mmCIF file of C-alpha atoms and ligand atoms in Angstrom:
data_model
loop_
_atom_site.group_PDB
_atom_site.id
_atom_site.type_symbol
_atom_site.label_atom_id
_atom_site.label_comp_id
_atom_site.label_asym_id
_atom_site.label_seq_id
_atom_site.Cartn_x
_atom_site.Cartn_y
_atom_site.Cartn_z
ATOM 1 C CA MET A 1 48.305 -6.544 -57.412
ATOM 2 C CA SER A 2 50.721 -5.165 -59.953
ATOM 3 C CA ASN A 3 50.408 -1.601 -61.072
ATOM 4 C CA SER A 4 52.509 0.148 -63.662
ATOM 5 C CA HIS A 5 53.143 3.025 -61.239
ATOM 6 C CA THR A 6 54.087 0.937 -58.230
ATOM 7 C CA THR A 7 57.215 2.166 -56.511
ATOM 8 C CA TYR A 8 59.274 -0.380 -54.585
ATOM 9 C CA ASP A 9 61.816 0.275 -51.855
ATOM 10 C CA TYR A 10 65.210 -1.365 -51.266
ATOM 11 C CA PHE A 11 63.488 -4.418 -49.716
ATOM 12 C CA ASP A 12 60.846 -4.616 -52.465
ATOM 13 C CA ARG A 13 58.063 -3.134 -50.360
ATOM 14 C CA PRO A 14 55.550 -1.202 -52.479
ATOM 15 C CA LEU A 15 54.427 2.316 -51.574
ATOM 16 C CA ARG A 16 50.660 2.018 -50.957
ATOM 17 C CA ASP A 17 49.625 4.096 -47.953
ATOM 18 C CA LEU A 18 50.105 7.779 -47.319
ATOM 19 C CA ARG A 19 49.415 9.192 -43.875
ATOM 20 C CA ILE A 20 49.080 12.928 -43.855
ATOM 21 C CA SER A 21 49.394 14.937 -40.671
ATOM 22 C CA VAL A 22 47.499 18.207 -41.030
ATOM 23 C CA THR A 23 48.504 19.842 -37.747
ATOM 24 C CA ASP A 24 50.944 19.332 -34.895
ATOM 25 C CA LYS A 25 48.477 20.835 -32.399
ATOM 26 C CA CYS A 26 46.108 18.922 -30.145
ATOM 27 C CA ASN A 27 43.487 19.646 -27.505
ATOM 28 C CA PHE A 28 44.670 16.587 -25.509
ATOM 29 C CA ARG A 29 48.009 15.991 -23.819
ATOM 30 C CA CYS A 30 48.199 12.195 -23.779
ATOM 31 C CA THR A 31 51.079 11.195 -21.537
ATOM 32 C CA TYR A 32 52.512 8.741 -24.086
ATOM 33 C CA CYS A 33 52.319 11.200 -26.990
ATOM 34 C CA MET A 34 52.399 14.902 -25.997
ATOM 35 C CA PRO A 35 53.291 15.008 -22.292
ATOM 36 C CA ALA A 36 52.016 18.328 -20.857
ATOM 37 C CA GLU A 37 55.374 19.101 -19.201
ATOM 38 C CA ILE A 38 56.988 19.247 -22.633
ATOM 39 C CA PHE A 39 54.123 20.403 -24.834
ATOM 40 C CA GLY A 40 53.369 23.419 -22.623
ATOM 41 C CA PRO A 41 52.342 27.021 -23.421
ATOM 42 C CA ASP A 42 55.823 27.843 -24.741
ATOM 43 C CA TYR A 43 56.125 24.868 -27.037
ATOM 44 C CA PRO A 44 57.056 26.061 -30.550
ATOM 45 C CA PHE A 45 54.140 24.705 -32.571
ATOM 46 C CA LEU A 46 54.236 25.261 -36.320
ATOM 47 C CA LYS A 47 53.177 28.636 -37.653
ATOM 48 C CA ARG A 48 50.595 28.931 -40.372
ATOM 49 C CA ASN A 49 53.047 29.484 -43.225
ATOM 50 C CA GLU A 50 55.065 26.478 -42.076
ATOM 51 C CA LEU A 51 52.069 24.185 -42.579
ATOM 52 C CA LEU A 52 51.340 22.775 -46.010
ATOM 53 C CA SER A 53 48.268 24.514 -47.410
ATOM 54 C CA TYR A 54 45.306 22.426 -48.578
ATOM 55 C CA GLU A 55 46.330 23.178 -52.186
ATOM 56 C CA GLU A 56 49.813 21.852 -51.496
ATOM 57 C CA ILE A 57 48.467 18.747 -49.747
ATOM 58 C CA GLU A 58 46.106 18.083 -52.625
ATOM 59 C CA ARG A 59 48.871 18.468 -55.194
ATOM 60 C CA VAL A 60 51.342 16.217 -53.428
ATOM 61 C CA THR A 61 48.636 13.623 -52.735
ATOM 62 C CA SER A 62 47.748 13.507 -56.444
ATOM 63 C CA ILE A 63 51.395 12.873 -57.233
ATOM 64 C CA PHE A 64 51.601 10.064 -54.675
ATOM 65 C CA VAL A 65 48.431 8.470 -56.028
ATOM 66 C CA GLN A 66 48.734 9.010 -59.746
ATOM 67 C CA SER A 67 52.474 8.631 -60.264
ATOM 68 C CA LEU A 68 53.717 6.529 -57.362
ATOM 69 C CA GLY A 69 51.031 3.919 -56.654
ATOM 70 C CA VAL A 70 49.498 5.089 -53.363
ATOM 71 C CA LYS A 71 45.903 3.894 -52.920
ATOM 72 C CA LYS A 72 45.031 4.663 -49.331
ATOM 73 C CA ILE A 73 45.073 7.998 -47.567
ATOM 74 C CA ARG A 74 44.787 8.568 -43.837
ATOM 75 C CA ILE A 75 44.437 12.029 -42.310
ATOM 76 C CA THR A 76 45.976 12.412 -38.883
ATOM 77 C CA GLY A 77 47.806 14.866 -36.611
ATOM 78 C CA GLY A 78 48.120 16.147 -33.820
ATOM 79 C CA GLU A 79 44.371 16.311 -33.698
ATOM 80 C CA PRO A 80 43.285 16.641 -37.344
ATOM 81 C CA LEU A 81 39.951 18.246 -36.443
ATOM 82 C CA MET A 82 41.849 21.198 -34.915
ATOM 83 C CA ARG A 83 42.645 22.245 -38.491
ATOM 84 C CA LYS A 84 40.073 24.636 -39.916
ATOM 85 C CA ASP A 85 37.656 23.366 -42.585
ATOM 86 C CA LEU A 86 39.065 19.869 -42.645
ATOM 87 C CA SER A 87 36.069 18.658 -44.648
ATOM 88 C CA THR A 88 37.250 20.805 -47.548
ATOM 89 C CA LEU A 89 40.503 18.867 -47.642
ATOM 90 C CA ILE A 90 38.700 15.517 -47.366
ATOM 91 C CA ASP A 91 36.484 16.560 -50.245
ATOM 92 C CA ARG A 92 39.443 17.515 -52.436
ATOM 93 C CA ILE A 93 41.332 14.321 -51.669
ATOM 94 C CA SER A 94 38.352 12.075 -52.225
ATOM 95 C CA GLN A 95 38.011 13.531 -55.718
ATOM 96 C CA ILE A 96 41.539 12.548 -56.743
ATOM 97 C CA ASN A 97 41.335 9.800 -59.317
ATOM 98 C CA GLY A 98 42.842 6.599 -57.901
ATOM 99 C CA VAL A 99 42.192 7.189 -54.195
ATOM 100 C CA GLU A 100 40.559 3.934 -53.096
ATOM 101 C CA ASP A 101 40.193 4.685 -49.433
ATOM 102 C CA ILE A 102 40.217 7.735 -47.240
ATOM 103 C CA ALA A 103 40.298 7.469 -43.456
ATOM 104 C CA MET A 104 41.110 9.596 -40.451
ATOM 105 C CA THR A 105 42.551 9.034 -36.973
ATOM 106 C CA THR A 106 41.104 11.318 -34.301
ATOM 107 C CA ASN A 107 40.616 11.596 -30.567
ATOM 108 C CA GLY A 108 36.883 11.935 -31.330
ATOM 109 C CA TYR A 109 36.279 15.079 -29.319
ATOM 110 C CA PHE A 110 35.090 17.215 -32.230
ATOM 111 C CA LEU A 111 33.154 14.523 -34.076
ATOM 112 C CA PRO A 112 29.719 15.484 -32.752
ATOM 113 C CA LYS A 113 30.283 18.809 -34.513
ATOM 114 C CA TYR A 114 31.846 17.567 -37.746
ATOM 115 C CA ALA A 115 30.809 13.938 -38.411
ATOM 116 C CA LYS A 116 28.014 14.765 -40.849
ATOM 117 C CA GLU A 117 30.016 17.144 -42.995
ATOM 118 C CA LEU A 118 33.008 14.788 -43.004
ATOM 119 C CA LYS A 119 30.797 11.988 -44.281
ATOM 120 C CA ALA A 120 29.335 14.267 -46.938
ATOM 121 C CA ALA A 121 32.870 15.223 -47.976
ATOM 122 C CA GLY A 122 33.733 11.569 -48.614
ATOM 123 C CA LEU A 123 35.276 10.292 -45.383
ATOM 124 C CA LYS A 124 34.731 6.537 -45.294
ATOM 125 C CA ARG A 125 36.381 5.350 -42.119
ATOM 126 C CA VAL A 126 37.503 6.764 -38.829
ATOM 127 C CA SER A 127 39.744 5.374 -36.091
ATOM 128 C CA ILE A 128 38.878 6.929 -32.765
ATOM 129 C CA SER A 129 41.327 6.727 -29.877
ATOM 130 C CA LEU A 130 40.046 5.797 -26.439
ATOM 131 C CA ASP A 131 42.253 4.211 -23.785
ATOM 132 C CA SER A 132 39.857 3.662 -20.886
ATOM 133 C CA LEU A 133 36.204 3.708 -19.843
ATOM 134 C CA ASN A 134 37.076 5.036 -16.418
ATOM 135 C CA ASP A 135 36.937 8.829 -16.195
ATOM 136 C CA GLU A 136 39.687 9.124 -13.652
ATOM 137 C CA VAL A 137 42.088 6.918 -15.606
ATOM 138 C CA PHE A 138 41.160 8.497 -18.950
ATOM 139 C CA GLY A 139 41.367 12.047 -17.598
ATOM 140 C CA LYS A 140 44.914 11.387 -16.418
ATOM 141 C CA ILE A 141 45.954 9.749 -19.673
ATOM 142 C CA ASN A 142 44.616 12.563 -21.856
ATOM 143 C CA GLY A 143 46.238 15.112 -19.576
ATOM 144 C CA ARG A 144 43.257 17.475 -19.801
ATOM 145 C CA GLY A 145 40.639 15.720 -17.689
ATOM 146 C CA VAL A 146 38.466 15.086 -20.764
ATOM 147 C CA SER A 147 35.564 12.740 -19.947
ATOM 148 C CA VAL A 148 35.017 9.318 -21.495
ATOM 149 C CA GLN A 149 31.494 10.366 -22.490
ATOM 150 C CA SER A 150 32.742 13.139 -24.765
ATOM 151 C CA VAL A 151 34.650 10.557 -26.814
ATOM 152 C CA ILE A 152 31.721 8.121 -26.788
ATOM 153 C CA ASP A 153 29.567 10.972 -28.123
ATOM 154 C CA GLY A 154 32.076 11.347 -30.954
ATOM 155 C CA ILE A 155 31.982 7.605 -31.653
ATOM 156 C CA ASP A 156 28.174 7.649 -31.782
ATOM 157 C CA ALA A 157 28.104 10.749 -33.986
ATOM 158 C CA ALA A 158 30.447 9.123 -36.521
ATOM 159 C CA ALA A 159 28.475 5.861 -36.556
ATOM 160 C CA GLU A 160 25.172 7.714 -36.933
ATOM 161 C CA ALA A 161 26.605 9.719 -39.830
ATOM 162 C CA GLY A 162 27.417 6.438 -41.579
ATOM 163 C CA ILE A 163 31.203 6.515 -41.158
ATOM 164 C CA LYS A 164 32.774 3.131 -40.323
ATOM 165 C CA VAL A 165 34.265 3.261 -36.846
ATOM 166 C CA LYS A 166 37.226 1.467 -35.270
ATOM 167 C CA ILE A 167 38.524 2.175 -31.786
ATOM 168 C CA ASN A 168 42.254 2.433 -30.975
ATOM 169 C CA MET A 169 43.423 1.734 -27.441
ATOM 170 C CA VAL A 170 47.087 2.197 -26.534
ATOM 171 C CA VAL A 171 47.923 -0.246 -23.760
ATOM 172 C CA LYS A 172 50.662 0.655 -21.298
ATOM 173 C CA ARG A 173 51.443 -1.536 -18.315
ATOM 174 C CA GLY A 174 50.348 0.061 -15.061
ATOM 175 C CA MET A 175 48.487 2.807 -16.928
ATOM 176 C CA ASN A 176 45.455 1.003 -18.354
ATOM 177 C CA ASP A 177 46.072 -2.747 -18.682
ATOM 178 C CA GLN A 178 43.205 -3.261 -16.192
ATOM 179 C CA GLU A 179 40.942 -1.600 -18.778
ATOM 180 C CA ILE A 180 41.482 -4.255 -21.475
ATOM 181 C CA ILE A 181 38.516 -6.430 -20.440
ATOM 182 C CA PRO A 182 36.007 -3.608 -19.773
ATOM 183 C CA MET A 183 36.904 -2.034 -23.138
ATOM 184 C CA ALA A 184 36.641 -5.388 -24.940
ATOM 185 C CA LYS A 185 33.211 -6.066 -23.431
ATOM 186 C CA PHE A 186 31.914 -2.574 -24.121
ATOM 187 C CA PHE A 187 32.894 -2.491 -27.785
ATOM 188 C CA ARG A 188 31.860 -6.093 -28.386
ATOM 189 C CA GLU A 189 28.427 -4.995 -27.227
ATOM 190 C CA LYS A 190 28.494 -1.841 -29.324
ATOM 191 C CA GLY A 191 29.729 -3.750 -32.378
ATOM 192 C CA HIS A 192 32.827 -1.652 -33.172
ATOM 193 C CA ILE A 193 36.220 -3.216 -33.858
ATOM 194 C CA LEU A 194 38.592 -2.462 -30.991
ATOM 195 C CA ARG A 195 42.305 -2.423 -31.750
ATOM 196 C CA PHE A 196 44.896 -2.646 -29.015
ATOM 197 C CA ILE A 197 48.169 -0.863 -29.719
ATOM 198 C CA GLU A 198 51.364 -1.709 -27.867
ATOM 199 C CA PHE A 199 52.985 1.325 -26.252
ATOM 200 C CA MET A 200 55.738 2.395 -28.657
ATOM 201 C CA ASP A 201 59.002 4.272 -28.341
ATOM 202 C CA VAL A 202 58.030 6.957 -30.811
ATOM 203 C CA GLY A 203 59.817 10.270 -30.369
ATOM 204 C CA ASN A 204 62.116 11.096 -27.475
ATOM 205 C CA THR A 205 59.764 12.564 -24.895
ATOM 206 C CA ASN A 206 57.440 9.798 -23.696
ATOM 207 C CA GLN A 207 59.843 7.998 -21.318
ATOM 208 C CA TRP A 208 59.394 4.693 -23.114
ATOM 209 C CA ASN A 209 60.658 1.580 -21.422
ATOM 210 C CA LEU A 210 60.294 -2.018 -22.623
ATOM 211 C CA LYS A 211 58.973 -3.094 -19.243
ATOM 212 C CA ASP A 212 55.938 -0.835 -19.778
ATOM 213 C CA VAL A 213 54.939 -2.658 -22.959
ATOM 214 C CA TYR A 214 51.966 -4.948 -22.395
ATOM 215 C CA PRO A 215 52.565 -7.434 -25.212
ATOM 216 C CA LYS A 216 50.089 -8.785 -27.746
ATOM 217 C CA LYS A 217 50.310 -12.322 -26.381
ATOM 218 C CA GLN A 218 49.255 -11.146 -22.936
ATOM 219 C CA ILE A 219 46.397 -9.006 -24.261
ATOM 220 C CA ILE A 220 44.990 -11.952 -26.201
ATOM 221 C CA GLU A 221 45.393 -14.335 -23.250
ATOM 222 C CA ASP A 222 43.595 -11.925 -20.907
ATOM 223 C CA ILE A 223 40.604 -11.585 -23.234
ATOM 224 C CA HIS A 224 40.530 -15.229 -24.281
ATOM 225 C CA GLU A 225 40.138 -16.282 -20.659
ATOM 226 C CA VAL A 226 36.894 -14.312 -20.365
ATOM 227 C CA MET A 227 35.621 -14.258 -23.958
ATOM 228 C CA PRO A 228 37.190 -17.013 -26.101
ATOM 229 C CA LEU A 229 38.848 -15.849 -29.314
ATOM 230 C CA GLU A 230 39.978 -17.408 -32.571
ATOM 231 C CA SER A 231 42.495 -15.845 -34.920
ATOM 232 C CA ILE A 232 41.452 -14.804 -38.418
ATOM 233 C CA ASP A 233 43.424 -14.113 -41.589
ATOM 234 C CA PRO A 234 44.546 -10.623 -42.520
ATOM 235 C CA ASN A 235 42.252 -8.727 -44.893
ATOM 236 C CA TYR A 236 45.223 -7.909 -47.136
ATOM 237 C CA THR A 237 49.023 -8.118 -47.202
ATOM 238 C CA GLY A 238 50.557 -5.434 -45.057
ATOM 239 C CA GLU A 239 47.658 -5.140 -42.622
ATOM 240 C CA VAL A 240 49.262 -4.080 -39.363
ATOM 241 C CA ALA A 241 46.727 -5.485 -36.909
ATOM 242 C CA SER A 242 46.567 -9.219 -36.144
ATOM 243 C CA ARG A 243 42.873 -10.063 -36.204
ATOM 244 C CA TYR A 244 40.806 -12.195 -33.818
ATOM 245 C CA ARG A 245 37.109 -12.991 -33.579
ATOM 246 C CA TYR A 246 35.011 -13.790 -30.519
ATOM 247 C CA ILE A 247 34.092 -17.438 -31.034
ATOM 248 C CA GLY A 248 30.453 -17.762 -32.039
ATOM 249 C CA SER A 249 30.099 -14.165 -33.235
ATOM 250 C CA ASP A 250 31.279 -11.999 -36.107
ATOM 251 C CA ILE A 251 32.678 -9.267 -33.876
ATOM 252 C CA GLU A 252 36.430 -8.911 -34.139
ATOM 253 C CA ILE A 253 39.339 -7.235 -32.398
ATOM 254 C CA GLY A 254 42.862 -6.441 -33.556
ATOM 255 C CA VAL A 255 46.255 -6.061 -31.957
ATOM 256 C CA ILE A 256 48.988 -3.847 -33.338
ATOM 257 C CA SER A 257 52.158 -5.383 -31.993
ATOM 258 C CA SER A 258 54.834 -3.033 -33.233
ATOM 259 C CA VAL A 259 57.122 -3.917 -30.346
ATOM 260 C CA SER A 260 56.659 -7.615 -29.546
ATOM 261 C CA ASP A 261 56.033 -8.823 -33.102
ATOM 262 C CA ALA A 262 57.348 -6.413 -35.714
ATOM 263 C CA PHE A 263 55.755 -6.170 -39.146
ATOM 264 C CA CYS A 264 58.367 -4.128 -41.027
ATOM 265 C CA SER A 265 58.687 -6.695 -43.831
ATOM 266 C CA THR A 266 55.300 -5.651 -45.233
ATOM 267 C CA CYS A 267 55.360 -1.963 -44.257
ATOM 268 C CA ASN A 268 54.088 0.059 -47.204
ATOM 269 C CA ARG A 269 53.457 3.393 -45.500
ATOM 270 C CA ALA A 270 54.839 6.835 -46.096
ATOM 271 C CA ARG A 271 54.154 9.683 -43.709
ATOM 272 C CA LEU A 272 53.909 13.359 -44.486
ATOM 273 C CA SER A 273 54.279 15.740 -41.559
ATOM 274 C CA ALA A 274 52.185 18.884 -41.199
ATOM 275 C CA SER A 275 55.203 20.921 -42.284
ATOM 276 C CA GLY A 276 55.609 18.854 -45.436
ATOM 277 C CA SER A 277 58.452 16.508 -44.529
ATOM 278 C CA LEU A 278 58.264 12.991 -45.836
ATOM 279 C CA TYR A 279 59.164 10.183 -43.412
ATOM 280 C CA THR A 280 59.656 6.633 -44.573
ATOM 281 C CA CYS A 281 59.369 5.190 -41.042
ATOM 282 C CA LEU A 282 57.517 6.104 -37.860
ATOM 283 C CA PHE A 283 60.833 6.035 -36.042
ATOM 284 C CA ALA A 284 62.842 8.001 -38.574
ATOM 285 C CA SER A 285 65.365 10.580 -37.434
ATOM 286 C CA ILE A 286 65.172 12.703 -40.519
ATOM 287 C CA GLY A 287 62.485 13.660 -42.945
ATOM 288 C CA HIS A 288 62.794 14.735 -46.543
ATOM 289 C CA ASP A 289 61.531 18.260 -47.018
ATOM 290 C CA LEU A 290 58.853 18.370 -49.719
ATOM 291 C CA ARG A 291 57.497 21.792 -48.761
ATOM 292 C CA GLU A 292 60.369 23.679 -50.356
ATOM 293 C CA GLU A 293 60.105 21.448 -53.419
ATOM 294 C CA LEU A 294 56.378 22.184 -53.641
ATOM 295 C CA ARG A 295 57.059 25.903 -53.319
ATOM 296 C CA SER A 296 59.767 25.844 -55.988
ATOM 297 C CA GLU A 297 59.317 25.871 -59.749
ATOM 298 C CA LYS A 298 59.444 22.093 -59.958
ATOM 299 C CA THR A 299 56.923 20.306 -62.144
ATOM 300 C CA ASP A 300 54.782 17.393 -60.930
ATOM 301 C CA GLU A 301 57.012 15.010 -62.907
ATOM 302 C CA GLU A 302 60.137 16.333 -61.198
ATOM 303 C CA LEU A 303 58.494 16.032 -57.793
ATOM 304 C CA ALA A 304 57.379 12.476 -58.553
ATOM 305 C CA GLU A 305 60.938 11.525 -59.537
ATOM 306 C CA HIS A 306 62.279 13.079 -56.342
ATOM 307 C CA ILE A 307 59.848 11.130 -54.118
ATOM 308 C CA GLN A 308 60.408 7.949 -56.105
ATOM 309 C CA ALA A 309 64.142 8.185 -55.476
ATOM 310 C CA ILE A 310 63.511 8.587 -51.731
ATOM 311 C CA TRP A 311 61.246 5.519 -51.585
ATOM 312 C CA ARG A 312 63.612 3.406 -53.721
ATOM 313 C CA GLY A 313 66.406 4.039 -51.258
ATOM 314 C CA ARG A 314 64.262 3.160 -48.223
ATOM 315 C CA LYS A 315 65.872 0.601 -45.897
ATOM 316 C CA ASP A 316 63.861 1.272 -42.723
ATOM 317 C CA GLN A 317 62.963 -1.639 -40.453
ATOM 318 C CA TYR A 318 63.310 -0.045 -37.058
ATOM 319 C CA SER A 319 61.031 -2.425 -35.143
ATOM 320 C CA VAL A 320 63.010 -5.428 -36.332
ATOM 321 C CA GLU A 321 66.247 -3.808 -35.257
ATOM 322 C CA ARG A 322 65.031 -2.198 -32.023
ATOM 323 C CA GLY A 323 66.051 -4.977 -29.638
ATOM 324 C CA ASP A 324 65.005 -4.414 -26.063
ATOM 325 C CA ALA A 325 66.036 -0.823 -25.604
ATOM 326 C CA THR A 326 65.069 2.396 -27.260
ATOM 327 C CA THR A 327 68.012 3.876 -29.092
ATOM 328 C CA THR A 328 69.413 7.234 -28.151
ATOM 329 C CA ARG A 329 68.955 8.464 -31.680
ATOM 330 C CA LYS A 330 66.760 11.467 -32.244
ATOM 331 C CA LYS A 331 63.325 10.497 -33.557
ATOM 332 C CA ILE A 332 60.399 12.468 -34.876
ATOM 333 C CA GLU A 333 57.599 13.049 -32.346
ATOM 334 C CA MET A 334 54.291 11.191 -32.829
ATOM 335 C CA SER A 335 52.334 14.447 -32.816
ATOM 336 C CA HIS A 336 54.269 15.553 -35.921
ATOM 337 C CA ILE A 337 53.537 12.505 -38.034
ATOM 338 C CA GLY A 338 50.459 11.053 -36.438
ATOM 339 C CA GLY A 339 51.137 7.317 -36.107
HETATM 340 N N1 SAM B 1 44.984 12.838 -32.238
HETATM 341 C C1 SAM B 1 44.559 11.729 -32.999
HETATM 342 C C2 SAM B 1 44.305 10.529 -32.104
HETATM 343 O O1 SAM B 1 44.735 10.538 -30.949
HETATM 344 O O2 SAM B 1 43.696 9.574 -32.590
HETATM 345 C C3 SAM B 1 45.489 11.348 -34.140
HETATM 346 C C4 SAM B 1 46.971 11.385 -33.888
HETATM 347 S S1 SAM B 1 47.571 10.213 -32.703
HETATM 348 C C5 SAM B 1 49.289 10.600 -32.687
HETATM 349 C C6 SAM B 1 47.458 8.687 -33.614
HETATM 350 C C7 SAM B 1 47.454 7.422 -32.805
HETATM 351 O O3 SAM B 1 48.724 7.208 -32.244
HETATM 352 C C8 SAM B 1 46.478 7.402 -31.645
HETATM 353 O O4 SAM B 1 45.654 6.259 -31.730
HETATM 354 C C9 SAM B 1 47.375 7.334 -30.437
HETATM 355 O O5 SAM B 1 46.758 6.673 -29.372
HETATM 356 C C10 SAM B 1 48.577 6.626 -30.981
HETATM 357 N N2 SAM B 1 49.808 6.847 -30.194
HETATM 358 C C11 SAM B 1 50.343 8.028 -29.812
HETATM 359 N N3 SAM B 1 51.494 7.842 -29.114
HETATM 360 C C12 SAM B 1 51.689 6.496 -29.061
HETATM 361 C C13 SAM B 1 52.697 5.658 -28.485
HETATM 362 N N4 SAM B 1 53.746 6.156 -27.834
HETATM 363 N N5 SAM B 1 52.575 4.327 -28.631
HETATM 364 C C14 SAM B 1 51.542 3.784 -29.311
HETATM 365 N N6 SAM B 1 50.565 4.524 -29.892
HETATM 366 C C15 SAM B 1 50.631 5.852 -29.758
HETATM 367 FE FE1 SF4 B 2 46.637 14.336 -29.136
HETATM 368 FE FE2 SF4 B 2 46.244 12.064 -30.381
HETATM 369 FE FE3 SF4 B 2 48.624 12.582 -29.287
HETATM 370 FE FE4 SF4 B 2 46.555 12.152 -27.692
HETATM 371 S S1 SF4 B 2 47.463 10.684 -29.121
HETATM 372 S S2 SF4 B 2 48.039 13.840 -27.507
HETATM 373 S S3 SF4 B 2 44.894 12.974 -28.851
HETATM 374 S S4 SF4 B 2 47.727 13.660 -30.966
HETATM 375 FE FE1 SF4 B 3 57.254 0.497 -40.916
HETATM 376 FE FE2 SF4 B 3 59.223 1.674 -39.548
HETATM 377 FE FE3 SF4 B 3 57.107 0.645 -38.256
HETATM 378 FE FE4 SF4 B 3 58.902 -0.978 -39.396
HETATM 379 S S1 SF4 B 3 59.273 0.408 -37.691
HETATM 380 S S2 SF4 B 3 56.665 -1.160 -39.518
HETATM 381 S S3 SF4 B 3 59.459 0.224 -41.227
HETATM 382 S S4 SF4 B 3 57.094 2.367 -39.700
#
């Protein structure tokens, strides 16, 4: 759809999605994201004045939406619900003219407490991460021994509050590939869309290796053998998950194949870190500092021009160029930009 404000990058990809990380902190220590050995008690998490305030997030979001063509907002982290009064931010963002969709990615732990107020504030959709239904496996993955039930309680709380729920499962060979079928069965029964995510080489701390990636093709074959699937068309251009439906039902699953089947050619996402740096790719080495710009005397028009110039120069297509080995280049950590 054309839009007079649409901003295109070097490869003609429009800017449509903005993912906002509101904190770099988390109550979990997932081995593939914030390994406990590295994110320990001495880890230098951001200080309060280094985080964008809700006013600053609201202002920059309005600029992205009203001057640059963004339509969808996703709140992420770290664990976004670790940030105080998150519903206030959701409320402010949902009131910005032009925001068509507002979603959040969360580990689900705090949803029993916050689901109702998040819904009232305007949250429409939530993606909840859960990698296993087995307490021992899940406890090891989340690095804190958190039980499966506490996440299921979060899933139920969100659904009961009327928020649309999807489940995200990162699949890593040898870690939880045996959990693919139990998870598929469980969420087919429950009626929530389950999305499998290939283990990615985000950041520099998660010991990524190509041999640990359990590829999309294999995931689909495993499920198809037990519960036959048919593929379905994407909902819209740029949708990252390939969609499948269980034959004879309207329950679907998705696979996000960032490693085995890259989708950079339609990537329309910008990411704002909790400290206010703008990243034009999940695997970027450097961000563009917007916090100082926001704290300067610059007008909204000047800020919009600045961001527009960044997006116009965007040439990122890391997953296409990755090859079979992670590069040695320095990359931003997942917990800073939130996936
Ligand atoms: N804490 C929230 C959560 O876990 O949903 C939001 C932030 S988390 C960084 C966002 C998503 O990224 C989660 O679904 C998580 O499983 C996924 N993720 C983190 N590290 C990953 C990796 N190395 N490969 C693939 N997905 C990853
Ligand atoms: Fe925390 Fe989410 Fe990363 Fe797990 S994936 S450590 S829950 S930020
Ligand atoms: Fe987008 Fe970068 Fe991922 Fe490619 S590698 S899909 S450009 S975030």
